[in-house]
Structures are given as C-alpha cells and as structure tokens.
C-alpha cells in the first residue's frame, strides 16, 4: 500500500475543499483503464471503447498497455483459477488510487460456470477488491458505461481533508439513480456462494 500523496494531510477548509474538487474533477475525467480482457465480455468492453459508444467522452478511452500507468482494472471475462494469481499481480502493480469493475456474470460470481465450472473463480472479489459490479452475460456497452459513471461518483466522493478523528474521510456516495440494497438484518453474508468452505 502506497502512502497517500495528499490525502489526510490537511484540516478541513475552503482551500482543501477547492483543491479537492479540482483533483477529483481531474481524476474522474482522466481514468486510464488497463488493456486487459479475459473472455467474451472483453469484446463488449472493446465495443464500449470504439466509436459508437466512445468511452473517450468520459475521459476514459486511453487504454494503457501497462498496469503501472492504469488506475482502472475492468475485469472482463471468466476468471479461471490459473489466471487469478495473474489478475492479482496486475492489480498490485497499479498505482493508487485504483479501481476495479467486475464486468459480467462470470466475473461477478462465476456466471454460467458457477455450478460445474471446477476451474472458474466464483467471483473476482475473492481475488481483488471490486468497486462496481456490472451484471449480464455479456453486459452491453451501455452497462459498462454506467459502471464507469459509478466509479466517477466514487472518485467524486473522495475527501482529502482529515475528519474529526484525524483519519481519512473517504466516502462512497450512494448512486443517484441506481438504487441500493440494504444489508440483511441477520448479518448473514449477502453472497452465500462466497462462503469459504474447507
Ligand atoms: S459473463 Fe457471459 S459473455 Fe461474459 S465472459 Fe462470462 S460467459 Fe462470456
């Protein structure tokens, strides 16, 4: 984990709020995804980057060929156990702050391979921390763009000033038109299939 560059070094104030807005605006308008695809969902990701859907409108069209220059990992496709360690290694090589979109049913939870796919990881969130899930098999490019906008929301909620306790005050705003789910009251995990069994 890298030391934060500017976050948490200053008290709340007019200057920090203004600088924060400028930094967040710059960051959310210049997301660089990694050039990286694992299966059929990657074709939809490529479509999202091409002329008709044009991810460049969001400043996110500069797909980088190295994780060291990327701040968004779009995991597009089936994650096999063989590939999982590579996915983690690529994630570790990305500089902070970094974000992950799990694109497609395979990546979200195993997808069509959930029951009989002995070789498929049942959700890439077992491998890297996921910020936004985009369901579908495959999701359409519009769905990926929606996920990208939710990542922009998250960047927008980033706070660089300390909060009262002196800790980082990094909030994820609730998406303004996607709704949200409440955690179950009994405290059970929401994704039963991700319980680790030995
Ligand atoms: S979710 Fe469907 S389209 Fe995407 S990688 Fe899996 S099988 Fe392919």
PDB file of C-alpha atoms and ligand atoms in Angstrom:
ATOM      1  CA  UNK A   1       0.000   0.000   0.000  1.00  0.00           C
ATOM      2  CA  UNK A   2       1.479   3.356  -1.037  1.00  0.00           C
ATOM      3  CA  UNK A   3       1.459   6.400   1.210  1.00  0.00           C
ATOM      4  CA  UNK A   4      -1.307   8.792   0.127  1.00  0.00           C
ATOM      5  CA  UNK A   5       0.048  11.683  -1.892  1.00  0.00           C
ATOM      6  CA  UNK A   6      -2.062  14.499  -0.422  1.00  0.00           C
ATOM      7  CA  UNK A   7      -4.956  12.811   1.355  1.00  0.00           C
ATOM      8  CA  UNK A   8      -5.310  13.299   5.104  1.00  0.00           C
ATOM      9  CA  UNK A   9      -2.529  15.877   5.403  1.00  0.00           C
ATOM     10  CA  UNK A  10      -4.688  18.955   5.917  1.00  0.00           C
ATOM     11  CA  UNK A  11      -7.567  20.111   8.080  1.00  0.00           C
ATOM     12  CA  UNK A  12     -10.964  20.825   6.524  1.00  0.00           C
ATOM     13  CA  UNK A  13     -11.197  24.313   4.995  1.00  0.00           C
ATOM     14  CA  UNK A  14     -12.036  26.410   1.966  1.00  0.00           C
ATOM     15  CA  UNK A  15      -8.715  25.749   0.273  1.00  0.00           C
ATOM     16  CA  UNK A  16      -8.784  21.987   0.814  1.00  0.00           C
ATOM     17  CA  UNK A  17     -12.368  21.784  -0.433  1.00  0.00           C
ATOM     18  CA  UNK A  18     -11.480  23.701  -3.586  1.00  0.00           C
ATOM     19  CA  UNK A  19      -8.311  21.708  -4.208  1.00  0.00           C
ATOM     20  CA  UNK A  20     -10.272  18.547  -3.536  1.00  0.00           C
ATOM     21  CA  UNK A  21     -12.862  19.471  -6.148  1.00  0.00           C
ATOM     22  CA  UNK A  22     -10.155  20.211  -8.689  1.00  0.00           C
ATOM     23  CA  UNK A  23      -8.276  16.963  -8.001  1.00  0.00           C
ATOM     24  CA  UNK A  24     -11.452  14.873  -8.059  1.00  0.00           C
ATOM     25  CA  UNK A  25     -12.589  16.505 -11.288  1.00  0.00           C
ATOM     26  CA  UNK A  26      -9.216  15.838 -12.899  1.00  0.00           C
ATOM     27  CA  UNK A  27      -9.120  12.256 -11.663  1.00  0.00           C
ATOM     28  CA  UNK A  28     -12.657  11.375 -12.685  1.00  0.00           C
ATOM     29  CA  UNK A  29     -12.148  12.910 -16.107  1.00  0.00           C
ATOM     30  CA  UNK A  30      -8.933  11.055 -16.893  1.00  0.00           C
ATOM     31  CA  UNK A  31      -9.441   7.460 -15.835  1.00  0.00           C
ATOM     32  CA  UNK A  32      -6.977   5.208 -17.643  1.00  0.00           C
ATOM     33  CA  UNK A  33      -8.176   1.609 -17.894  1.00  0.00           C
ATOM     34  CA  UNK A  34      -5.767  -1.254 -18.354  1.00  0.00           C
ATOM     35  CA  UNK A  35      -5.724  -3.085 -21.690  1.00  0.00           C
ATOM     36  CA  UNK A  36      -6.825  -6.404 -20.371  1.00  0.00           C
ATOM     37  CA  UNK A  37      -9.559  -8.881 -21.233  1.00  0.00           C
ATOM     38  CA  UNK A  38     -10.171 -12.492 -20.246  1.00  0.00           C
ATOM     39  CA  UNK A  39     -13.098 -13.794 -22.327  1.00  0.00           C
ATOM     40  CA  UNK A  40     -16.209 -12.866 -24.327  1.00  0.00           C
ATOM     41  CA  UNK A  41     -17.117  -9.880 -22.110  1.00  0.00           C
ATOM     42  CA  UNK A  42     -13.909  -8.217 -23.325  1.00  0.00           C
ATOM     43  CA  UNK A  43     -15.485  -7.905 -26.781  1.00  0.00           C
ATOM     44  CA  UNK A  44     -18.237  -5.745 -25.254  1.00  0.00           C
ATOM     45  CA  UNK A  45     -15.581  -3.747 -23.441  1.00  0.00           C
ATOM     46  CA  UNK A  46     -13.835  -3.142 -26.764  1.00  0.00           C
ATOM     47  CA  UNK A  47     -17.167  -2.060 -28.231  1.00  0.00           C
ATOM     48  CA  UNK A  48     -17.558   0.407 -25.363  1.00  0.00           C
ATOM     49  CA  UNK A  49     -14.188   1.874 -26.306  1.00  0.00           C
ATOM     50  CA  UNK A  50     -14.960   2.066 -30.015  1.00  0.00           C
ATOM     51  CA  UNK A  51     -16.678   4.857 -31.952  1.00  0.00           C
ATOM     52  CA  UNK A  52     -20.338   4.049 -31.342  1.00  0.00           C
ATOM     53  CA  UNK A  53     -20.198   4.126 -27.540  1.00  0.00           C
ATOM     54  CA  UNK A  54     -16.996   6.137 -27.233  1.00  0.00           C
ATOM     55  CA  UNK A  55     -15.606   5.849 -23.709  1.00  0.00           C
ATOM     56  CA  UNK A  56     -13.436   8.839 -24.573  1.00  0.00           C
ATOM     57  CA  UNK A  57     -16.474  11.010 -23.816  1.00  0.00           C
ATOM     58  CA  UNK A  58     -15.780  10.219 -20.160  1.00  0.00           C
ATOM     59  CA  UNK A  59     -12.048  10.731 -20.493  1.00  0.00           C
ATOM     60  CA  UNK A  60     -11.575   7.001 -20.066  1.00  0.00           C
ATOM     61  CA  UNK A  61     -10.595   5.948 -23.563  1.00  0.00           C
ATOM     62  CA  UNK A  62      -6.836   5.804 -23.124  1.00  0.00           C
ATOM     63  CA  UNK A  63      -6.406   2.076 -22.513  1.00  0.00           C
ATOM     64  CA  UNK A  64      -2.881   1.588 -21.171  1.00  0.00           C
ATOM     65  CA  UNK A  65      -0.710  -1.353 -22.078  1.00  0.00           C
ATOM     66  CA  UNK A  66       0.912  -1.499 -18.650  1.00  0.00           C
ATOM     67  CA  UNK A  67      -0.657  -1.662 -15.182  1.00  0.00           C
ATOM     68  CA  UNK A  68       1.833   0.924 -13.949  1.00  0.00           C
ATOM     69  CA  UNK A  69       0.016   3.613 -15.950  1.00  0.00           C
ATOM     70  CA  UNK A  70      -3.532   2.402 -15.299  1.00  0.00           C
ATOM     71  CA  UNK A  71      -5.925   3.309 -12.499  1.00  0.00           C
ATOM     72  CA  UNK A  72      -8.930   1.236 -13.585  1.00  0.00           C
ATOM     73  CA  UNK A  73      -8.990  -2.517 -13.957  1.00  0.00           C
ATOM     74  CA  UNK A  74     -12.028  -3.754 -15.884  1.00  0.00           C
ATOM     75  CA  UNK A  75     -12.092  -7.488 -15.251  1.00  0.00           C
ATOM     76  CA  UNK A  76     -13.968  -8.524 -18.387  1.00  0.00           C
ATOM     77  CA  UNK A  77     -14.414 -12.260 -18.735  1.00  0.00           C
ATOM     78  CA  UNK A  78     -14.147 -15.593 -16.999  1.00  0.00           C
ATOM     79  CA  UNK A  79     -11.530 -15.635 -14.241  1.00  0.00           C
ATOM     80  CA  UNK A  80     -10.018 -19.102 -14.040  1.00  0.00           C
ATOM     81  CA  UNK A  81      -8.005 -20.275 -11.053  1.00  0.00           C
ATOM     82  CA  UNK A  82      -4.957 -20.335 -13.304  1.00  0.00           C
ATOM     83  CA  UNK A  83      -5.472 -16.666 -14.197  1.00  0.00           C
ATOM     84  CA  UNK A  84      -6.391 -15.461 -10.699  1.00  0.00           C
ATOM     85  CA  UNK A  85      -2.814 -15.015  -9.497  1.00  0.00           C
ATOM     86  CA  UNK A  86      -2.014 -13.010 -12.656  1.00  0.00           C
ATOM     87  CA  UNK A  87      -5.033 -10.779 -12.058  1.00  0.00           C
ATOM     88  CA  UNK A  88      -3.856 -10.125  -8.512  1.00  0.00           C
ATOM     89  CA  UNK A  89      -0.318  -9.411  -9.675  1.00  0.00           C
ATOM     90  CA  UNK A  90      -1.533  -6.915 -12.268  1.00  0.00           C
ATOM     91  CA  UNK A  91      -3.719  -5.235  -9.638  1.00  0.00           C
ATOM     92  CA  UNK A  92      -0.769  -4.951  -7.261  1.00  0.00           C
ATOM     93  CA  UNK A  93       1.286  -3.241  -9.959  1.00  0.00           C
ATOM     94  CA  UNK A  94      -1.278  -0.455 -10.445  1.00  0.00           C
ATOM     95  CA  UNK A  95      -0.604   2.838  -8.620  1.00  0.00           C
ATOM     96  CA  UNK A  96      -3.068   4.182  -6.041  1.00  0.00           C
ATOM     97  CA  UNK A  97      -5.798   5.350  -6.169  1.00  0.00           C
ATOM     98  CA  UNK A  98      -7.061   2.435  -8.244  1.00  0.00           C
ATOM     99  CA  UNK A  99     -10.459   0.994  -9.012  1.00  0.00           C
ATOM    100  CA  UNK A 100     -11.900  -2.301 -10.202  1.00  0.00           C
ATOM    101  CA  UNK A 101     -15.018  -3.009 -12.243  1.00  0.00           C
ATOM    102  CA  UNK A 102     -16.221  -6.625 -12.274  1.00  0.00           C
ATOM    103  CA  UNK A 103     -17.802  -6.896 -15.709  1.00  0.00           C
ATOM    104  CA  UNK A 104     -20.165  -9.766 -16.499  1.00  0.00           C
ATOM    105  CA  UNK A 105     -21.743 -12.709 -14.727  1.00  0.00           C
ATOM    106  CA  UNK A 106     -18.538 -14.789 -14.783  1.00  0.00           C
ATOM    107  CA  UNK A 107     -16.540 -12.113 -13.041  1.00  0.00           C
ATOM    108  CA  UNK A 108     -19.293 -11.179 -10.602  1.00  0.00           C
ATOM    109  CA  UNK A 109     -19.933 -14.720  -9.355  1.00  0.00           C
ATOM    110  CA  UNK A 110     -18.852 -17.496 -11.707  1.00  0.00           C
ATOM    111  CA  UNK A 111     -21.689 -16.973 -14.215  1.00  0.00           C
ATOM    112  CA  UNK A 112     -22.627 -19.963 -16.378  1.00  0.00           C
ATOM    113  CA  UNK A 113     -19.705 -21.870 -14.853  1.00  0.00           C
ATOM    114  CA  UNK A 114     -20.941 -21.395 -11.325  1.00  0.00           C
ATOM    115  CA  UNK A 115     -22.173 -24.953 -10.797  1.00  0.00           C
ATOM    116  CA  UNK A 116     -19.997 -27.193 -12.938  1.00  0.00           C
ATOM    117  CA  UNK A 117     -17.024 -24.975 -13.757  1.00  0.00           C
ATOM    118  CA  UNK A 118     -14.425 -26.549 -11.483  1.00  0.00           C
ATOM    119  CA  UNK A 119     -11.808 -24.223 -12.984  1.00  0.00           C
ATOM    120  CA  UNK A 120     -13.631 -20.888 -12.506  1.00  0.00           C
ATOM    121  CA  UNK A 121     -13.247 -18.484  -9.569  1.00  0.00           C
ATOM    122  CA  UNK A 122     -16.707 -17.803  -8.115  1.00  0.00           C
ATOM    123  CA  UNK A 123     -16.367 -14.034  -8.210  1.00  0.00           C
ATOM    124  CA  UNK A 124     -13.282 -11.925  -8.818  1.00  0.00           C
ATOM    125  CA  UNK A 125     -13.889 -10.179  -5.488  1.00  0.00           C
ATOM    126  CA  UNK A 126     -12.231 -13.227  -3.973  1.00  0.00           C
ATOM    127  CA  UNK A 127      -9.060 -12.093  -5.774  1.00  0.00           C
ATOM    128  CA  UNK A 128      -9.114  -8.256  -5.885  1.00  0.00           C
ATOM    129  CA  UNK A 129     -11.337  -5.647  -4.158  1.00  0.00           C
ATOM    130  CA  UNK A 130     -14.202  -4.770  -6.507  1.00  0.00           C
ATOM    131  CA  UNK A 131     -15.691  -1.264  -6.562  1.00  0.00           C
ATOM    132  CA  UNK A 132     -18.511  -1.729  -9.072  1.00  0.00           C
ATOM    133  CA  UNK A 133     -20.295  -4.855 -10.306  1.00  0.00           C
ATOM    134  CA  UNK A 134     -21.769  -4.846 -13.820  1.00  0.00           C
ATOM    135  CA  UNK A 135     -24.031  -7.882 -14.280  1.00  0.00           C
ATOM    136  CA  UNK A 136     -25.065  -9.516 -17.547  1.00  0.00           C
ATOM    137  CA  UNK A 137     -23.835 -12.227 -19.893  1.00  0.00           C
ATOM    138  CA  UNK A 138     -22.379 -10.250 -21.513  1.00  0.00           C
ATOM    139  CA  UNK A 139     -23.376  -6.791 -20.265  1.00  0.00           C
ATOM    140  CA  UNK A 140     -23.969  -4.341 -23.089  1.00  0.00           C
ATOM    141  CA  UNK A 141     -21.500  -1.486 -23.540  1.00  0.00           C
ATOM    142  CA  UNK A 142     -24.084   0.910 -22.039  1.00  0.00           C
ATOM    143  CA  UNK A 143     -23.987  -1.140 -18.831  1.00  0.00           C
ATOM    144  CA  UNK A 144     -20.217  -0.818 -18.672  1.00  0.00           C
ATOM    145  CA  UNK A 145     -20.518   2.938 -19.202  1.00  0.00           C
ATOM    146  CA  UNK A 146     -22.998   3.033 -16.307  1.00  0.00           C
ATOM    147  CA  UNK A 147     -20.427   1.224 -14.166  1.00  0.00           C
ATOM    148  CA  UNK A 148     -17.801   3.717 -15.257  1.00  0.00           C
ATOM    149  CA  UNK A 149     -20.032   6.581 -14.149  1.00  0.00           C
ATOM    150  CA  UNK A 150     -20.430   4.939 -10.736  1.00  0.00           C
ATOM    151  CA  UNK A 151     -16.621   4.828 -10.472  1.00  0.00           C
ATOM    152  CA  UNK A 152     -16.646   8.551 -11.277  1.00  0.00           C
ATOM    153  CA  UNK A 153     -19.168   9.024  -8.443  1.00  0.00           C
ATOM    154  CA  UNK A 154     -16.792   7.238  -6.135  1.00  0.00           C
ATOM    155  CA  UNK A 155     -13.853   9.422  -7.162  1.00  0.00           C
ATOM    156  CA  UNK A 156     -16.069  12.472  -6.655  1.00  0.00           C
ATOM    157  CA  UNK A 157     -16.715  11.418  -3.054  1.00  0.00           C
ATOM    158  CA  UNK A 158     -13.009  11.292  -2.262  1.00  0.00           C
ATOM    159  CA  UNK A 159     -12.045  13.612   0.603  1.00  0.00           C
ATOM    160  CA  UNK A 160      -8.523  14.861   1.061  1.00  0.00           C
ATOM    161  CA  UNK A 161      -9.037  16.643   4.400  1.00  0.00           C
ATOM    162  CA  UNK A 162      -8.896  14.850   7.738  1.00  0.00           C
ATOM    163  CA  UNK A 163     -12.149  14.167   9.511  1.00  0.00           C
ATOM    164  CA  UNK A 164     -12.637  14.779  13.257  1.00  0.00           C
ATOM    165  CA  UNK A 165     -10.767  11.637  14.266  1.00  0.00           C
ATOM    166  CA  UNK A 166      -7.815  12.533  12.086  1.00  0.00           C
ATOM    167  CA  UNK A 167      -8.496   9.608   9.791  1.00  0.00           C
ATOM    168  CA  UNK A 168      -9.085   9.647   6.069  1.00  0.00           C
ATOM    169  CA  UNK A 169     -12.618  10.648   5.224  1.00  0.00           C
ATOM    170  CA  UNK A 170     -13.253   8.717   2.046  1.00  0.00           C
ATOM    171  CA  UNK A 171     -16.943   8.322   1.330  1.00  0.00           C
ATOM    172  CA  UNK A 172     -18.732   6.497  -1.422  1.00  0.00           C
ATOM    173  CA  UNK A 173     -21.858   8.450  -2.320  1.00  0.00           C
ATOM    174  CA  UNK A 174     -24.964   6.373  -2.867  1.00  0.00           C
ATOM    175  CA  UNK A 175     -25.534   6.329  -6.649  1.00  0.00           C
ATOM    176  CA  UNK A 176     -28.142   8.889  -7.512  1.00  0.00           C
ATOM    177  CA  UNK A 177     -30.293   6.768  -9.800  1.00  0.00           C
ATOM    178  CA  UNK A 178     -29.233   3.157  -9.456  1.00  0.00           C
ATOM    179  CA  UNK A 179     -30.834   2.421  -6.092  1.00  0.00           C
ATOM    180  CA  UNK A 180     -29.109   0.448  -3.374  1.00  0.00           C
ATOM    181  CA  UNK A 181     -29.637  -2.681  -1.319  1.00  0.00           C
ATOM    182  CA  UNK A 182     -29.777  -2.890   2.458  1.00  0.00           C
ATOM    183  CA  UNK A 183     -27.627  -5.433   4.217  1.00  0.00           C
ATOM    184  CA  UNK A 184     -29.630  -8.400   5.590  1.00  0.00           C
ATOM    185  CA  UNK A 185     -30.716  -7.899   9.187  1.00  0.00           C
ATOM    186  CA  UNK A 186     -29.396 -11.213  10.494  1.00  0.00           C
ATOM    187  CA  UNK A 187     -25.847 -10.404   9.467  1.00  0.00           C
ATOM    188  CA  UNK A 188     -25.552 -13.326   7.063  1.00  0.00           C
ATOM    189  CA  UNK A 189     -23.277 -12.758   4.063  1.00  0.00           C
ATOM    190  CA  UNK A 190     -25.178 -11.438   1.074  1.00  0.00           C
ATOM    191  CA  UNK A 191     -23.381 -13.773  -1.323  1.00  0.00           C
ATOM    192  CA  UNK A 192     -23.881 -17.234   0.121  1.00  0.00           C
ATOM    193  CA  UNK A 193     -21.784 -18.900  -2.535  1.00  0.00           C
ATOM    194  CA  UNK A 194     -18.713 -16.989  -1.456  1.00  0.00           C
ATOM    195  CA  UNK A 195     -18.560 -18.554   1.966  1.00  0.00           C
ATOM    196  CA  UNK A 196     -15.215 -20.250   2.305  1.00  0.00           C
ATOM    197  CA  UNK A 197     -15.572 -23.962   2.995  1.00  0.00           C
ATOM    198  CA  UNK A 198     -12.680 -26.271   3.617  1.00  0.00           C
TER     199      UNK A 198
HETATM  200  S1  LIG B   1     -20.408 -13.411 -18.454  1.00  0.00           S
HETATM  201 FE1  LIG B   1     -21.016 -14.450 -20.381  1.00  0.00          FE
HETATM  202  S2  LIG B   1     -20.174 -13.136 -22.002  1.00  0.00           S
HETATM  203 FE2  LIG B   1     -19.088 -12.597 -20.092  1.00  0.00          FE
HETATM  204  S3  LIG B   1     -17.236 -13.882 -20.054  1.00  0.00           S
HETATM  205 FE3  LIG B   1     -18.850 -14.989 -18.953  1.00  0.00          FE
HETATM  206  S4  LIG B   1     -19.796 -16.351 -20.495  1.00  0.00           S
HETATM  207 FE4  LIG B   1     -18.637 -14.747 -21.585  1.00  0.00          FE
END
